[in-house]
mmCIF file of C-alpha atoms in Angstrom:
data_model
loop_
_atom_site.group_PDB
_atom_site.id
_atom_site.type_symbol
_atom_site.label_atom_id
_atom_site.label_comp_id
_atom_site.label_asym_id
_atom_site.label_seq_id
_atom_site.Cartn_x
_atom_site.Cartn_y
_atom_site.Cartn_z
ATOM 1 C CA MET I 1 -2.715 25.568 -7.225
ATOM 2 C CA ASN I 2 -2.099 22.418 -9.464
ATOM 3 C CA ILE I 3 -0.214 19.473 -8.389
ATOM 4 C CA LEU I 4 1.432 17.105 -10.550
ATOM 5 C CA CYS I 5 1.633 13.509 -9.328
ATOM 6 C CA VAL I 6 4.143 10.905 -10.406
ATOM 7 C CA SER I 7 4.175 7.740 -10.006
ATOM 8 C CA HIS I 8 6.103 4.821 -12.204
ATOM 9 C CA THR I 9 3.147 2.486 -12.440
ATOM 10 C CA PRO I 10 -0.378 2.771 -12.575
ATOM 11 C CA ASP I 11 -0.858 -1.000 -11.570
ATOM 12 C CA LEU I 12 -3.389 -2.084 -8.602
ATOM 13 C CA LYS I 13 -0.126 -1.712 -6.523
ATOM 14 C CA GLY I 14 -0.400 0.034 -2.397
ATOM 15 C CA SER I 15 1.829 2.646 -2.951
ATOM 16 C CA ALA I 16 0.214 3.831 -6.762
ATOM 17 C CA ILE I 17 -3.137 2.849 -4.682
ATOM 18 C CA SER I 18 -2.421 5.022 -1.881
ATOM 19 C CA LEU I 19 -1.413 8.213 -4.520
ATOM 20 C CA SER I 20 -4.972 7.521 -6.423
ATOM 21 C CA GLU I 21 -6.742 8.247 -3.260
ATOM 22 C CA LEU I 22 -4.417 11.183 -2.250
ATOM 23 C CA MET I 23 -5.687 12.809 -5.703
ATOM 24 C CA LYS I 24 -9.403 12.054 -5.343
ATOM 25 C CA GLY I 25 -9.753 13.045 -2.026
ATOM 26 C CA MET I 26 -8.028 16.789 -2.462
ATOM 27 C CA ASP I 27 -10.206 19.899 -1.449
ATOM 28 C CA ARG I 28 -10.479 20.694 -5.804
ATOM 29 C CA SER I 29 -11.110 24.873 -4.654
ATOM 30 C CA LEU I 30 -7.069 24.481 -3.402
ATOM 31 C CA PHE I 31 -5.138 22.069 -5.406
ATOM 32 C CA VAL I 32 -5.584 19.950 -8.544
ATOM 33 C CA PRO I 33 -4.220 16.981 -9.283
ATOM 34 C CA ILE I 34 -3.029 16.229 -12.560
ATOM 35 C CA ALA I 35 -1.114 12.549 -12.858
ATOM 36 C CA ALA I 36 2.320 11.261 -14.932
ATOM 37 C CA PHE I 37 2.747 7.590 -15.006
ATOM 38 C CA SER I 38 5.789 5.292 -17.243
ATOM 39 C CA LYS I 39 2.962 3.385 -18.897
ATOM 40 C CA ASP I 40 -0.534 3.159 -19.246
ATOM 41 C CA GLY I 41 -2.661 0.811 -16.757
ATOM 42 C CA PRO I 42 -5.902 0.193 -15.192
ATOM 43 C CA LEU I 43 -5.729 3.433 -12.461
ATOM 44 C CA ILE I 44 -5.532 5.964 -15.377
ATOM 45 C CA PRO I 45 -9.685 5.030 -16.228
ATOM 46 C CA THR I 46 -10.626 5.554 -12.564
ATOM 47 C CA LEU I 47 -8.654 8.461 -12.013
ATOM 48 C CA LYS I 48 -10.511 10.392 -15.909
ATOM 49 C CA GLU I 49 -13.262 9.141 -14.372
ATOM 50 C CA SER I 50 -12.733 11.203 -11.204
ATOM 51 C CA GLY I 51 -12.014 13.880 -13.686
ATOM 52 C CA ILE I 52 -7.869 14.158 -12.743
ATOM 53 C CA GLY I 53 -6.055 14.561 -16.268
ATOM 54 C CA THR I 54 -3.385 11.965 -16.198
ATOM 55 C CA HIS I 55 0.325 11.508 -18.812
ATOM 56 C CA VAL I 56 1.779 8.888 -19.644
ATOM 57 C CA VAL I 57 5.852 9.772 -19.850
ATOM 58 C CA LYS I 58 7.972 7.278 -21.170
ATOM 59 C CA ARG I 59 11.527 6.425 -20.220
ATOM 60 C CA ARG I 60 13.772 7.313 -22.718
ATOM 61 C CA GLY I 61 16.843 8.867 -23.842
ATOM 62 C CA VAL I 62 20.768 8.272 -22.842
ATOM 63 C CA LEU I 63 20.573 9.272 -18.949
ATOM 64 C CA ARG I 64 17.092 9.655 -19.279
ATOM 65 C CA ILE I 65 17.594 13.151 -21.230
ATOM 66 C CA GLY I 66 13.917 12.914 -23.134
ATOM 67 C CA THR I 67 11.962 12.333 -19.755
ATOM 68 C CA ILE I 68 13.519 14.565 -18.337
ATOM 69 C CA ARG I 69 12.316 16.855 -21.419
ATOM 70 C CA GLU I 70 8.888 15.418 -21.160
ATOM 71 C CA ALA I 71 8.736 16.096 -18.129
ATOM 72 C CA LEU I 72 9.677 19.773 -18.316
ATOM 73 C CA GLU I 73 6.626 20.177 -20.972
ATOM 74 C CA VAL I 74 4.045 18.190 -19.119
ATOM 75 C CA ILE I 75 5.001 21.173 -15.689
ATOM 76 C CA ASP I 76 5.047 23.839 -18.209
ATOM 77 C CA ARG I 77 1.977 22.564 -20.405
ATOM 78 C CA ASP I 78 -0.498 22.144 -17.255
ATOM 79 C CA ARG I 79 1.754 25.337 -15.164
ATOM 80 C CA ILE I 80 2.223 22.873 -12.255
ATOM 81 C CA ASP I 81 2.863 24.603 -8.698
ATOM 82 C CA LEU I 82 4.115 21.611 -7.205
ATOM 83 C CA VAL I 83 6.051 18.487 -7.998
ATOM 84 C CA HIS I 84 4.730 14.945 -5.535
ATOM 85 C CA LEU I 85 6.837 12.244 -6.072
ATOM 86 C CA ASN I 86 5.493 8.881 -5.048
ATOM 87 C CA SER I 87 7.737 5.685 -4.286
ATOM 88 C CA ALA I 88 11.779 6.184 -4.612
ATOM 89 C CA VAL I 89 12.392 5.088 -8.061
ATOM 90 C CA SER I 90 14.153 6.318 -10.944
ATOM 91 C CA PHE I 91 11.531 7.927 -12.030
ATOM 92 C CA SER I 92 10.355 10.011 -9.615
ATOM 93 C CA LYS I 93 14.039 11.548 -9.926
ATOM 94 C CA TYR I 94 13.802 12.604 -13.586
ATOM 95 C CA PHE I 95 10.219 14.652 -12.653
ATOM 96 C CA GLY I 96 11.966 15.854 -9.210
ATOM 97 C CA ILE I 97 15.238 17.119 -11.451
ATOM 98 C CA ALA I 98 12.673 18.884 -14.017
ATOM 99 C CA ALA I 99 10.567 20.467 -10.577
ATOM 100 C CA ARG I 100 14.329 22.136 -9.541
ATOM 101 C CA TRP I 101 15.233 23.415 -13.176
ATOM 102 C CA ARG I 102 12.007 25.196 -13.122
ATOM 103 C CA GLY I 103 12.467 26.182 -9.998
ATOM 104 C CA LEU I 104 9.235 24.543 -7.984
ATOM 105 C CA PRO I 105 8.693 22.711 -4.928
ATOM 106 C CA VAL I 106 8.966 18.219 -4.481
ATOM 107 C CA VAL I 107 7.732 16.569 -2.646
ATOM 108 C CA TRP I 108 8.555 13.112 -2.137
ATOM 109 C CA HIS I 109 6.821 10.540 -0.646
ATOM 110 C CA VAL I 110 8.916 7.536 0.188
ATOM 111 C CA ARG I 111 7.226 4.001 1.348
ATOM 112 C CA GLU I 112 10.248 1.173 0.560
ATOM 113 C CA ASP I 113 12.243 -0.283 2.818
ATOM 114 C CA PRO I 114 14.917 2.241 4.361
ATOM 115 C CA ASP I 115 17.475 -0.988 3.909
ATOM 116 C CA GLY I 116 16.845 -1.910 0.725
ATOM 117 C CA LYS I 117 18.358 -1.338 -2.333
ATOM 118 C CA ARG I 118 16.129 1.600 -3.879
ATOM 119 C CA VAL I 119 16.382 4.121 -1.320
ATOM 120 C CA ARG I 120 20.267 3.478 -0.543
ATOM 121 C CA SER I 121 20.650 4.048 -4.735
ATOM 122 C CA LEU I 122 18.555 7.542 -4.232
ATOM 123 C CA LYS I 123 18.716 8.660 -1.119
ATOM 124 C CA LYS I 124 21.514 11.735 -1.980
ATOM 125 C CA TRP I 125 19.243 12.192 -4.508
ATOM 126 C CA ILE I 126 16.018 12.187 -2.098
ATOM 127 C CA CYS I 127 17.434 14.979 0.678
ATOM 128 C CA PHE I 128 18.887 16.840 -2.600
ATOM 129 C CA LEU I 129 15.899 17.261 -5.118
ATOM 130 C CA SER I 130 13.104 17.692 -1.752
ATOM 131 C CA THR I 131 11.898 20.329 -0.154
ATOM 132 C CA ARG I 132 9.547 18.415 2.046
ATOM 133 C CA ILE I 133 10.486 14.339 2.414
ATOM 134 C CA ILE I 134 7.264 12.342 3.686
ATOM 135 C CA VAL I 135 7.649 9.134 5.217
ATOM 136 C CA LEU I 136 5.248 6.305 6.629
ATOM 137 C CA THR I 137 8.164 4.603 9.328
ATOM 138 C CA THR I 138 10.428 6.148 12.350
ATOM 139 C CA GLN I 139 12.572 3.614 10.575
ATOM 140 C CA GLN I 140 12.805 5.265 7.386
ATOM 141 C CA GLU I 141 12.031 8.527 9.305
ATOM 142 C CA ARG I 142 15.859 8.374 11.296
ATOM 143 C CA ILE I 143 17.483 7.815 7.221
ATOM 144 C CA PHE I 144 16.442 11.319 6.822
ATOM 145 C CA GLN I 145 16.152 13.199 9.203
ATOM 146 C CA ALA I 146 19.535 14.628 9.090
ATOM 147 C CA GLY I 147 17.901 17.519 6.545
ATOM 148 C CA GLY I 148 15.614 18.711 8.567
ATOM 149 C CA LYS I 149 12.750 17.826 5.744
ATOM 150 C CA VAL I 150 11.615 15.001 6.394
ATOM 151 C CA ILE I 151 7.453 14.602 8.397
ATOM 152 C CA LYS I 152 5.727 11.389 9.049
ATOM 153 C CA VAL I 153 2.007 10.659 7.838
ATOM 154 C CA TYR I 154 0.725 7.512 8.064
ATOM 155 C CA ASN I 155 -1.541 5.573 5.289
ATOM 156 C CA GLY I 156 -5.219 6.329 5.502
ATOM 157 C CA VAL I 157 -8.579 3.743 4.465
ATOM 158 C CA ASP I 158 -11.291 4.903 1.929
ATOM 159 C CA THR I 159 -13.855 3.623 5.101
ATOM 160 C CA GLY I 160 -16.594 4.536 2.942
ATOM 161 C CA ARG I 161 -16.143 2.363 0.373
ATOM 162 C CA PHE I 162 -14.411 -0.422 2.500
ATOM 163 C CA GLN I 163 -16.856 -1.433 5.327
ATOM 164 C CA PRO I 164 -17.713 -5.022 6.529
ATOM 165 C CA ASN I 165 -21.049 -5.166 4.493
ATOM 166 C CA ALA I 166 -19.491 -5.621 1.249
ATOM 167 C CA ASN I 167 -20.274 -8.718 -0.708
ATOM 168 C CA GLY I 168 -18.269 -10.639 0.857
ATOM 169 C CA ALA I 169 -20.219 -14.404 -0.250
ATOM 170 C CA GLY I 170 -20.299 -13.329 -4.052
ATOM 171 C CA PHE I 171 -16.590 -13.458 -3.178
ATOM 172 C CA ARG I 172 -16.562 -16.830 -2.018
ATOM 173 C CA GLU I 173 -19.209 -18.314 -4.266
ATOM 174 C CA ARG I 174 -17.517 -16.683 -7.236
ATOM 175 C CA PHE I 175 -14.105 -18.886 -6.257
ATOM 176 C CA ASP I 176 -16.063 -21.650 -5.015
ATOM 177 C CA LEU I 177 -14.960 -21.080 -1.154
ATOM 178 C CA PRO I 178 -17.568 -22.818 0.838
ATOM 179 C CA GLU I 179 -19.744 -20.407 2.756
ATOM 180 C CA ASP I 180 -19.038 -22.438 6.062
ATOM 181 C CA ALA I 181 -15.138 -22.523 5.011
ATOM 182 C CA PHE I 182 -12.084 -20.818 7.059
ATOM 183 C CA VAL I 183 -10.630 -18.502 4.960
ATOM 184 C CA PHE I 184 -7.140 -17.464 5.076
ATOM 185 C CA GLY I 185 -5.955 -15.084 2.745
ATOM 186 C CA ILE I 186 -2.470 -13.162 0.977
ATOM 187 C CA VAL I 187 -3.182 -10.438 -1.326
ATOM 188 C CA GLY I 188 -0.697 -8.586 -3.085
ATOM 189 C CA SER I 189 1.963 -9.012 -5.435
ATOM 190 C CA ILE I 190 3.087 -13.084 -5.468
ATOM 191 C CA GLU I 191 6.919 -12.259 -5.083
ATOM 192 C CA GLU I 192 9.816 -13.263 -2.477
ATOM 193 C CA ASN I 193 9.373 -10.204 -0.386
ATOM 194 C CA LYS I 194 5.470 -10.366 0.031
ATOM 195 C CA GLY I 195 6.119 -13.757 0.989
ATOM 196 C CA THR I 196 3.968 -15.798 -0.977
ATOM 197 C CA LEU I 197 5.430 -19.501 -1.056
ATOM 198 C CA ASN I 198 6.468 -18.997 3.297
ATOM 199 C CA PHE I 199 2.099 -18.368 3.451
ATOM 200 C CA LEU I 200 1.746 -21.691 1.580
ATOM 201 C CA LYS I 201 4.143 -23.738 3.570
ATOM 202 C CA ALA I 202 2.971 -22.559 6.910
ATOM 203 C CA SER I 203 -1.251 -23.196 5.340
ATOM 204 C CA GLN I 204 -0.014 -27.106 3.634
ATOM 205 C CA LEU I 205 1.444 -27.814 8.141
ATOM 206 C CA LEU I 206 -2.532 -26.849 8.831
ATOM 207 C CA ARG I 207 -3.385 -30.478 6.864
ATOM 208 C CA GLU I 208 -4.491 -31.821 10.169
ATOM 209 C CA ILE I 209 -6.619 -29.302 10.546
ATOM 210 C CA ASP I 210 -10.519 -30.213 11.732
ATOM 211 C CA GLY I 211 -12.767 -28.509 9.223
ATOM 212 C CA GLU I 212 -12.799 -26.906 6.088
ATOM 213 C CA VAL I 213 -9.347 -24.438 5.375
ATOM 214 C CA ARG I 214 -9.234 -22.505 2.620
ATOM 215 C CA PHE I 215 -6.210 -20.339 1.556
ATOM 216 C CA VAL I 216 -6.211 -17.441 -0.707
ATOM 217 C CA VAL I 217 -3.763 -15.730 -2.501
ATOM 218 C CA VAL I 218 -5.514 -12.444 -4.404
ATOM 219 C CA GLY I 219 -2.724 -10.996 -6.912
ATOM 220 C CA SER I 220 -0.326 -12.040 -9.815
ATOM 221 C CA GLY I 221 3.359 -11.139 -9.868
ATOM 222 C CA LEU I 222 6.338 -12.618 -12.733
ATOM 223 C CA SER I 223 5.821 -15.352 -13.938
ATOM 224 C CA GLU I 224 8.833 -17.264 -12.397
ATOM 225 C CA ASP I 225 7.804 -16.386 -9.360
ATOM 226 C CA ILE I 226 3.629 -17.279 -10.044
ATOM 227 C CA ARG I 227 5.035 -20.665 -11.420
ATOM 228 C CA LEU I 228 7.508 -21.086 -8.604
ATOM 229 C CA VAL I 229 4.487 -21.036 -6.311
ATOM 230 C CA ARG I 230 1.737 -23.367 -8.358
ATOM 231 C CA GLU I 231 4.750 -26.195 -8.452
ATOM 232 C CA PHE I 232 4.581 -26.040 -4.676
ATOM 233 C CA VAL I 233 1.494 -25.815 -4.814
ATOM 234 C CA ASN I 234 0.054 -28.415 -6.730
ATOM 235 C CA SER I 235 2.893 -30.647 -5.057
ATOM 236 C CA ASP I 236 0.801 -31.218 -2.654
ATOM 237 C CA SER I 237 -2.734 -32.759 -3.577
ATOM 238 C CA SER I 238 -4.173 -31.814 -0.358
ATOM 239 C CA LEU I 239 -3.221 -28.555 -0.376
ATOM 240 C CA ALA I 240 -4.140 -28.090 -3.932
ATOM 241 C CA SER I 241 -7.266 -29.191 -3.416
ATOM 242 C CA ARG I 242 -7.504 -26.188 -0.876
ATOM 243 C CA THR I 243 -5.542 -23.043 -2.471
ATOM 244 C CA VAL I 244 -7.663 -21.044 -4.313
ATOM 245 C CA PHE I 245 -5.680 -18.448 -6.892
ATOM 246 C CA THR I 246 -7.789 -15.668 -8.019
ATOM 247 C CA GLY I 247 -5.216 -13.395 -9.659
ATOM 248 C CA LYS I 248 -5.983 -9.008 -9.724
ATOM 249 C CA LEU I 249 -9.394 -8.489 -8.447
ATOM 250 C CA ALA I 250 -10.217 -4.565 -7.838
ATOM 251 C CA GLU I 251 -12.819 -5.398 -5.708
ATOM 252 C CA MET I 252 -11.413 -5.532 -2.776
ATOM 253 C CA PRO I 253 -14.047 -5.146 -0.182
ATOM 254 C CA GLU I 254 -15.694 -8.177 -1.173
ATOM 255 C CA VAL I 255 -11.963 -10.049 -1.230
ATOM 256 C CA MET I 256 -11.413 -8.602 2.109
ATOM 257 C CA CYS I 257 -14.828 -9.985 3.534
ATOM 258 C CA GLY I 258 -14.594 -12.648 1.758
ATOM 259 C CA LEU I 259 -11.932 -14.141 4.231
ATOM 260 C CA ASP I 260 -12.061 -14.693 7.470
ATOM 261 C CA VAL I 261 -7.914 -12.997 8.535
ATOM 262 C CA LEU I 262 -5.389 -11.625 6.243
ATOM 263 C CA VAL I 263 -2.150 -12.461 6.600
ATOM 264 C CA VAL I 264 0.573 -10.545 5.474
ATOM 265 C CA ALA I 265 3.382 -12.908 5.119
ATOM 266 C CA SER I 266 6.715 -10.128 4.387
ATOM 267 C CA ARG I 267 9.970 -10.024 5.436
ATOM 268 C CA TRP I 268 9.444 -5.953 5.362
ATOM 269 C CA GLU I 269 6.647 -3.057 4.974
ATOM 270 C CA SER I 270 6.403 0.513 5.984
ATOM 271 C CA PHE I 271 2.491 0.951 6.534
ATOM 272 C CA PRO I 272 0.592 -1.584 4.727
ATOM 273 C CA ARG I 273 -2.640 -0.316 3.429
ATOM 274 C CA VAL I 274 -4.007 -3.807 3.205
ATOM 275 C CA ILE I 275 -4.015 -4.277 6.757
ATOM 276 C CA LEU I 276 -6.116 -0.819 7.166
ATOM 277 C CA GLU I 277 -8.633 -2.811 4.283
ATOM 278 C CA SER I 278 -8.631 -5.596 6.033
ATOM 279 C CA MET I 279 -9.923 -3.790 9.760
ATOM 280 C CA ALA I 280 -12.340 -1.490 7.631
ATOM 281 C CA CYS I 281 -13.893 -4.797 6.533
ATOM 282 C CA GLY I 282 -14.034 -6.137 10.238
ATOM 283 C CA LYS I 283 -11.481 -8.363 9.573
ATOM 284 C CA PRO I 284 -8.182 -8.967 11.967
ATOM 285 C CA ALA I 285 -5.318 -9.935 10.520
ATOM 286 C CA ILE I 286 -1.912 -11.509 10.819
ATOM 287 C CA ALA I 287 1.387 -9.299 10.053
ATOM 288 C CA PRO I 288 5.300 -9.135 10.932
ATOM 289 C CA ALA I 289 5.687 -6.685 13.395
ATOM 290 C CA VAL I 290 8.152 -4.862 11.313
ATOM 291 C CA GLY I 291 7.921 -1.313 9.957
ATOM 292 C CA GLU I 292 5.511 0.774 11.150
ATOM 293 C CA ILE I 293 2.647 -2.352 11.766
ATOM 294 C CA PRO I 294 2.791 -2.627 15.369
ATOM 295 C CA MET I 295 1.604 0.789 15.228
ATOM 296 C CA ILE I 296 -2.081 -0.591 13.179
ATOM 297 C CA ILE I 297 -2.257 -3.810 14.821
ATOM 298 C CA GLU I 298 -2.782 -3.789 18.717
ATOM 299 C CA ALA I 299 -1.788 -7.406 19.476
ATOM 300 C CA GLY I 300 -4.609 -9.899 20.360
ATOM 301 C CA LYS I 301 -7.120 -7.017 20.427
ATOM 302 C CA THR I 302 -7.595 -5.950 16.667
ATOM 303 C CA GLY I 303 -5.026 -8.629 15.385
ATOM 304 C CA PHE I 304 -1.737 -11.030 15.506
ATOM 305 C CA LEU I 305 1.741 -9.763 15.875
ATOM 306 C CA ILE I 306 4.483 -11.864 14.597
ATOM 307 C CA PRO I 307 8.265 -11.842 15.105
ATOM 308 C CA ASP I 308 9.097 -12.342 11.695
ATOM 309 C CA ASN I 309 7.584 -13.833 7.919
ATOM 310 C CA SER I 310 8.452 -17.269 9.076
ATOM 311 C CA VAL I 311 6.985 -20.198 8.153
ATOM 312 C CA PRO I 312 6.836 -20.940 11.988
ATOM 313 C CA ALA I 313 5.603 -18.394 13.260
ATOM 314 C CA LEU I 314 2.427 -18.098 10.290
ATOM 315 C CA ARG I 315 1.414 -21.431 11.211
ATOM 316 C CA GLU I 316 1.799 -20.809 14.761
ATOM 317 C CA ALA I 317 -0.988 -17.378 14.584
ATOM 318 C CA MET I 318 -2.794 -19.166 11.772
ATOM 319 C CA LEU I 319 -3.417 -22.013 14.543
ATOM 320 C CA ARG I 320 -4.218 -19.744 16.994
ATOM 321 C CA CYS I 321 -6.946 -18.264 14.756
ATOM 322 C CA LEU I 322 -8.454 -21.299 14.554
ATOM 323 C CA ARG I 323 -8.725 -22.821 18.009
ATOM 324 C CA GLU I 324 -9.818 -18.867 18.589
ATOM 325 C CA ARG I 325 -12.111 -18.297 16.240
ATOM 326 C CA ASN I 326 -15.135 -17.962 18.165
ATOM 327 C CA GLY I 327 -13.423 -14.716 18.977
ATOM 328 C CA LEU I 328 -12.123 -13.112 15.706
ATOM 329 C CA PRO I 329 -15.374 -11.079 15.425
ATOM 330 C CA GLU I 330 -15.093 -8.886 18.309
ATOM 331 C CA MET I 331 -11.527 -8.882 17.261
ATOM 332 C CA GLY I 332 -12.472 -7.713 13.889
ATOM 333 C CA LYS I 333 -15.026 -5.338 15.001
ATOM 334 C CA ALA I 334 -11.993 -3.779 17.573
ATOM 335 C CA ALA I 335 -9.917 -3.586 14.666
ATOM 336 C CA LEU I 336 -12.557 -2.215 12.377
ATOM 337 C CA GLU I 337 -13.321 0.542 15.125
ATOM 338 C CA LYS I 338 -9.865 1.462 15.304
ATOM 339 C CA ALA I 339 -9.664 2.145 11.192
ATOM 340 C CA ARG I 340 -12.255 4.706 11.580
ATOM 341 C CA ARG I 341 -11.247 6.294 14.932
ATOM 342 C CA GLU I 342 -6.801 6.711 13.451
ATOM 343 C CA PHE I 343 -6.881 5.973 9.392
ATOM 344 C CA THR I 344 -9.423 7.736 7.163
ATOM 345 C CA ILE I 345 -8.391 8.318 4.254
ATOM 346 C CA GLU I 346 -9.947 12.239 4.844
ATOM 347 C CA ALA I 347 -7.579 12.285 7.957
ATOM 348 C CA HIS I 348 -4.471 11.465 5.410
ATOM 349 C CA VAL I 349 -5.419 13.615 2.681
ATOM 350 C CA ARG I 350 -5.578 17.122 4.718
ATOM 351 C CA LYS I 351 -2.158 16.310 6.547
ATOM 352 C CA VAL I 352 -0.839 16.093 3.512
ATOM 353 C CA GLU I 353 -2.500 19.231 2.327
ATOM 354 C CA GLU I 354 -1.104 20.967 5.028
ATOM 355 C CA ILE I 355 2.020 20.577 4.113
ATOM 356 C CA TYR I 356 1.630 21.576 0.554
ATOM 357 C CA ARG I 357 0.091 25.145 2.021
ATOM 358 C CA GLN I 358 3.330 24.978 3.921
ATOM 359 C CA VAL I 359 5.780 24.095 0.628
ATOM 360 C CA LEU I 360 3.395 27.041 -0.675
ATOM 361 C CA ASN I 361 3.200 29.254 1.759
ATOM 362 C CA LEU I 362 -0.546 29.389 1.778
ATOM 363 C CA GLY I 363 -0.748 29.848 4.897
ATOM 364 C CA GLY I 364 -1.753 27.862 7.908
ATOM 365 C CA ARG I 365 -0.572 26.740 10.980
ATOM 366 C CA PRO I 366 3.506 26.634 11.169
ATOM 367 C CA LEU I 367 5.239 23.427 9.968
ATOM 368 C CA GLN I 368 6.966 22.024 13.516
ATOM 369 C CA PHE I 369 9.484 18.968 12.198
ATOM 370 C CA ASN I 370 7.613 16.741 15.002
ATOM 371 C CA SER I 371 6.400 13.855 13.525
ATOM 372 C CA GLU I 372 4.034 13.453 16.124
ATOM 373 C CA ARG I 373 1.419 15.990 15.231
ATOM 374 C CA PHE I 374 1.043 14.369 11.667
ATOM 375 C CA LEU I 375 0.240 10.999 12.836
#
């Protein structure tokens, strides 16, 4: 069966990486993944190396009629049997329309804030076009449960790639991070929702800490967002001397192993894969208790939960890490064990494949719309 996996972005972002890992892990004796993106980007070469066909379908035409027409051409040419839409974005909607036009089932993977603009604007389309809706959180599940199509499936991490023995020392050497420094890092897009500025403001308040402490920002963003955070850092010479901006990096296992603690400072997240990656590398994380994060982090055992992404909450958690640094290796070990036990990419892929089988009537166990069995 040919599965068309649609993502608006081929960039190194959480949602697109999650879809890429799903495609790479599919049982090729049952499912042949084919990818469609709205533009060229770094994920496309890696998919091609894995033997996965790719298409770039640009947004075009009045009311995006041109996009829908090209989506129909891809569906027909590749003899698609099912369309998997990644994220609640308009680009997904056009492929959903094309799929339904051809009478094909649609699995829509919703990863966004259920109270955010994207989900609110597309909710009716998602409910109308989808055969099944995959969500990551209980909050998302409630938004779509009326239609009886929703299933909760947690993200997974490649524990073969993300391991504690990755070259963290090489990462530190590359960015002049002292071997004995305590390193906090934030990983992801530089933007308001990700809380990059809050992380740096909390970091600024740690100026009186004894010993070497460093703060690393891994990722990129819009030029205006980058300018704002850099201006803030450069306004304080002490903070500037201890802060490193790496830009986008592909070597994420090395990054995670080079940190002492990952900091997630987002206003909202569904099921952030960066936490899973950190755990799989044996590193604890600080994160707000939003979305399904409390299901990932066991407070005080595998990481640190904070009430929100406010500067005081972040600062207090970072101070606690410094005070309790001798206990962090044991916490990282517990995080590693949980990642390997509960959040492998293999388990994630099998659960999604089970949904495909049921939607395509390929047999298997009857599908029960009780999300607990998919966790």
